[in-house]
PDB file of C-alpha atoms in Angstrom:
ATOM      1  CA  UNK A   1      29.065 -48.920   9.598  1.00  0.00           C
ATOM      2  CA  UNK A   2      29.542 -49.585  13.399  1.00  0.00           C
ATOM      3  CA  UNK A   3      27.251 -46.739  14.349  1.00  0.00           C
ATOM      4  CA  UNK A   4      24.525 -47.894  11.927  1.00  0.00           C
ATOM      5  CA  UNK A   5      24.436 -51.481  13.834  1.00  0.00           C
ATOM      6  CA  UNK A   6      24.082 -49.633  16.893  1.00  0.00           C
ATOM      7  CA  UNK A   7      21.193 -47.573  15.794  1.00  0.00           C
ATOM      8  CA  UNK A   8      19.132 -50.644  14.280  1.00  0.00           C
ATOM      9  CA  UNK A   9      19.679 -52.410  16.789  1.00  0.00           C
ATOM     10  CA  UNK A  10      18.768 -49.741  19.577  1.00  0.00           C
ATOM     11  CA  UNK A  11      15.805 -49.327  17.028  1.00  0.00           C
ATOM     12  CA  UNK A  12      14.509 -53.729  16.563  1.00  0.00           C
ATOM     13  CA  UNK A  13      15.496 -53.350  13.301  1.00  0.00           C
ATOM     14  CA  UNK A  14      17.800 -56.955  11.193  1.00  0.00           C
ATOM     15  CA  UNK A  15      18.667 -54.385   8.399  1.00  0.00           C
ATOM     16  CA  UNK A  16      20.950 -50.675   8.921  1.00  0.00           C
ATOM     17  CA  UNK A  17      18.779 -50.018   5.857  1.00  0.00           C
ATOM     18  CA  UNK A  18      16.027 -49.790   8.688  1.00  0.00           C
ATOM     19  CA  UNK A  19      16.286 -47.196  10.897  1.00  0.00           C
ATOM     20  CA  UNK A  20      14.849 -43.958  11.059  1.00  0.00           C
ATOM     21  CA  UNK A  21      17.959 -42.050   9.344  1.00  0.00           C
ATOM     22  CA  UNK A  22      18.007 -43.892   6.022  1.00  0.00           C
ATOM     23  CA  UNK A  23      14.142 -44.548   5.805  1.00  0.00           C
ATOM     24  CA  UNK A  24      13.727 -41.056   5.291  1.00  0.00           C
ATOM     25  CA  UNK A  25      16.112 -40.874   3.285  1.00  0.00           C
ATOM     26  CA  UNK A  26      14.629 -43.365   0.475  1.00  0.00           C
ATOM     27  CA  UNK A  27      11.080 -42.136   1.125  1.00  0.00           C
ATOM     28  CA  UNK A  28      12.420 -38.448   0.007  1.00  0.00           C
ATOM     29  CA  UNK A  29      14.243 -40.267  -2.621  1.00  0.00           C
ATOM     30  CA  UNK A  30      11.446 -42.223  -3.511  1.00  0.00           C
ATOM     31  CA  UNK A  31       9.205 -38.803  -3.474  1.00  0.00           C
ATOM     32  CA  UNK A  32      11.304 -37.363  -6.059  1.00  0.00           C
ATOM     33  CA  UNK A  33      11.472 -40.001  -8.873  1.00  0.00           C
ATOM     34  CA  UNK A  34       8.146 -40.988  -8.191  1.00  0.00           C
ATOM     35  CA  UNK A  35       9.048 -44.794  -7.797  1.00  0.00           C
ATOM     36  CA  UNK A  36       8.407 -46.714  -4.620  1.00  0.00           C
ATOM     37  CA  UNK A  37      10.677 -48.827  -3.392  1.00  0.00           C
ATOM     38  CA  UNK A  38      10.525 -52.698  -3.941  1.00  0.00           C
ATOM     39  CA  UNK A  39      12.734 -56.399  -4.336  1.00  0.00           C
ATOM     40  CA  UNK A  40      13.759 -55.500  -7.251  1.00  0.00           C
ATOM     41  CA  UNK A  41      15.386 -51.896  -7.120  1.00  0.00           C
ATOM     42  CA  UNK A  42      15.684 -52.148  -3.223  1.00  0.00           C
ATOM     43  CA  UNK A  43      19.499 -51.766  -3.285  1.00  0.00           C
ATOM     44  CA  UNK A  44      19.288 -49.121  -5.804  1.00  0.00           C
ATOM     45  CA  UNK A  45      17.190 -46.666  -2.992  1.00  0.00           C
ATOM     46  CA  UNK A  46      20.217 -47.835  -1.090  1.00  0.00           C
ATOM     47  CA  UNK A  47      22.627 -47.460  -3.068  1.00  0.00           C
ATOM     48  CA  UNK A  48      21.465 -43.873  -3.456  1.00  0.00           C
ATOM     49  CA  UNK A  49      20.801 -43.299   0.235  1.00  0.00           C
ATOM     50  CA  UNK A  50      24.329 -44.106   1.662  1.00  0.00           C
ATOM     51  CA  UNK A  51      25.984 -42.563  -1.521  1.00  0.00           C
ATOM     52  CA  UNK A  52      24.595 -39.144  -1.250  1.00  0.00           C
ATOM     53  CA  UNK A  53      25.605 -39.413   2.580  1.00  0.00           C
ATOM     54  CA  UNK A  54      29.881 -40.384   2.471  1.00  0.00           C
ATOM     55  CA  UNK A  55      29.469 -37.284  -0.959  1.00  0.00           C
ATOM     56  CA  UNK A  56      28.393 -35.317   1.450  1.00  0.00           C
ATOM     57  CA  UNK A  57      30.436 -35.502   4.298  1.00  0.00           C
ATOM     58  CA  UNK A  58      34.070 -35.999   2.350  1.00  0.00           C
ATOM     59  CA  UNK A  59      32.614 -31.897   0.096  1.00  0.00           C
ATOM     60  CA  UNK A  60      31.991 -31.044   3.823  1.00  0.00           C
ATOM     61  CA  UNK A  61      35.142 -31.309   5.155  1.00  0.00           C
ATOM     62  CA  UNK A  62      36.541 -30.080   1.945  1.00  0.00           C
ATOM     63  CA  UNK A  63      37.312 -33.095  -0.915  1.00  0.00           C
ATOM     64  CA  UNK A  64      35.976 -31.982  -4.611  1.00  0.00           C
ATOM     65  CA  UNK A  65      35.478 -34.018  -6.883  1.00  0.00           C
ATOM     66  CA  UNK A  66      39.049 -34.567  -9.319  1.00  0.00           C
ATOM     67  CA  UNK A  67      40.766 -37.038 -11.684  1.00  0.00           C
ATOM     68  CA  UNK A  68      42.908 -38.400  -8.758  1.00  0.00           C
ATOM     69  CA  UNK A  69      43.283 -39.265  -5.033  1.00  0.00           C
ATOM     70  CA  UNK A  70      40.526 -38.352  -2.728  1.00  0.00           C
ATOM     71  CA  UNK A  71      38.719 -36.556  -5.622  1.00  0.00           C
ATOM     72  CA  UNK A  72      38.731 -39.858  -7.495  1.00  0.00           C
ATOM     73  CA  UNK A  73      37.440 -41.239  -5.010  1.00  0.00           C
ATOM     74  CA  UNK A  74      34.291 -39.236  -4.219  1.00  0.00           C
ATOM     75  CA  UNK A  75      33.432 -38.762  -7.702  1.00  0.00           C
ATOM     76  CA  UNK A  76      32.976 -42.194  -8.497  1.00  0.00           C
ATOM     77  CA  UNK A  77      31.127 -42.552  -5.795  1.00  0.00           C
ATOM     78  CA  UNK A  78      28.710 -40.094  -6.723  1.00  0.00           C
ATOM     79  CA  UNK A  79      29.091 -41.464  -9.652  1.00  0.00           C
ATOM     80  CA  UNK A  80      27.158 -44.370  -9.258  1.00  0.00           C
ATOM     81  CA  UNK A  81      24.505 -42.635  -6.994  1.00  0.00           C
ATOM     82  CA  UNK A  82      23.413 -41.025  -9.984  1.00  0.00           C
ATOM     83  CA  UNK A  83      23.375 -43.670 -11.996  1.00  0.00           C
ATOM     84  CA  UNK A  84      21.273 -45.846  -9.912  1.00  0.00           C
ATOM     85  CA  UNK A  85      18.735 -42.819  -9.564  1.00  0.00           C
ATOM     86  CA  UNK A  86      18.939 -43.369 -13.575  1.00  0.00           C
ATOM     87  CA  UNK A  87      18.222 -46.500 -12.738  1.00  0.00           C
ATOM     88  CA  UNK A  88      15.057 -45.593 -11.061  1.00  0.00           C
ATOM     89  CA  UNK A  89      13.798 -43.753 -13.774  1.00  0.00           C
ATOM     90  CA  UNK A  90      15.458 -40.047 -13.253  1.00  0.00           C
ATOM     91  CA  UNK A  91      16.354 -38.670 -15.698  1.00  0.00           C
ATOM     92  CA  UNK A  92      17.564 -35.538 -13.904  1.00  0.00           C
ATOM     93  CA  UNK A  93      19.648 -34.505 -10.350  1.00  0.00           C
ATOM     94  CA  UNK A  94      18.515 -35.388  -7.561  1.00  0.00           C
ATOM     95  CA  UNK A  95      21.577 -35.547  -4.581  1.00  0.00           C
ATOM     96  CA  UNK A  96      20.665 -31.925  -4.284  1.00  0.00           C
ATOM     97  CA  UNK A  97      16.586 -33.062  -3.642  1.00  0.00           C
ATOM     98  CA  UNK A  98      17.441 -35.524  -0.945  1.00  0.00           C
ATOM     99  CA  UNK A  99      21.008 -33.670   0.709  1.00  0.00           C
ATOM    100  CA  UNK A 100      18.093 -31.176   2.303  1.00  0.00           C
ATOM    101  CA  UNK A 101      16.532 -34.346   4.130  1.00  0.00           C
ATOM    102  CA  UNK A 102      19.987 -35.296   5.108  1.00  0.00           C
ATOM    103  CA  UNK A 103      21.376 -32.150   6.134  1.00  0.00           C
ATOM    104  CA  UNK A 104      17.917 -31.523   8.534  1.00  0.00           C
ATOM    105  CA  UNK A 105      18.592 -35.098   9.915  1.00  0.00           C
ATOM    106  CA  UNK A 106      22.159 -34.613  10.678  1.00  0.00           C
ATOM    107  CA  UNK A 107      22.439 -31.277  11.553  1.00  0.00           C
ATOM    108  CA  UNK A 108      22.869 -31.120  14.668  1.00  0.00           C
ATOM    109  CA  UNK A 109      25.065 -33.913  15.059  1.00  0.00           C
ATOM    110  CA  UNK A 110      26.970 -32.464  12.148  1.00  0.00           C
ATOM    111  CA  UNK A 111      26.397 -29.235  11.745  1.00  0.00           C
ATOM    112  CA  UNK A 112      29.434 -29.002   9.283  1.00  0.00           C
ATOM    113  CA  UNK A 113      26.858 -30.157   6.593  1.00  0.00           C
ATOM    114  CA  UNK A 114      24.564 -27.099   6.907  1.00  0.00           C
ATOM    115  CA  UNK A 115      28.113 -24.895   7.677  1.00  0.00           C
ATOM    116  CA  UNK A 116      29.516 -25.621   4.615  1.00  0.00           C
ATOM    117  CA  UNK A 117      26.327 -25.734   2.520  1.00  0.00           C
ATOM    118  CA  UNK A 118      28.216 -26.837  -1.020  1.00  0.00           C
ATOM    119  CA  UNK A 119      24.860 -28.254  -2.525  1.00  0.00           C
ATOM    120  CA  UNK A 120      23.245 -24.491  -1.736  1.00  0.00           C
TER     121      UNK A 120
END
């Protein structure tokens, strides 16, 4: 996470997940699942934010979930993120709603996210 470390330095944080980008994803997740981040569940919020971002970029590049190769890796990443959403008490899929926050945050730097609109 080279870029995240630079962002953390520029924003004066000691943690990559405290940068503006990750804070927005974590706050969006918190609003959707109606649970506030705390010591016990913070890792789940971070996993969801990180895995949503990774999944979104893989899908924007044309990788789709499958049983082999890159598709299998994508599937595992998505399932882990979804498992952590269930640990936070969510019974419904939440990636779609959090993706809207990711797209708003990244659309200028990564227009391929809004162009592919796989989550639309």
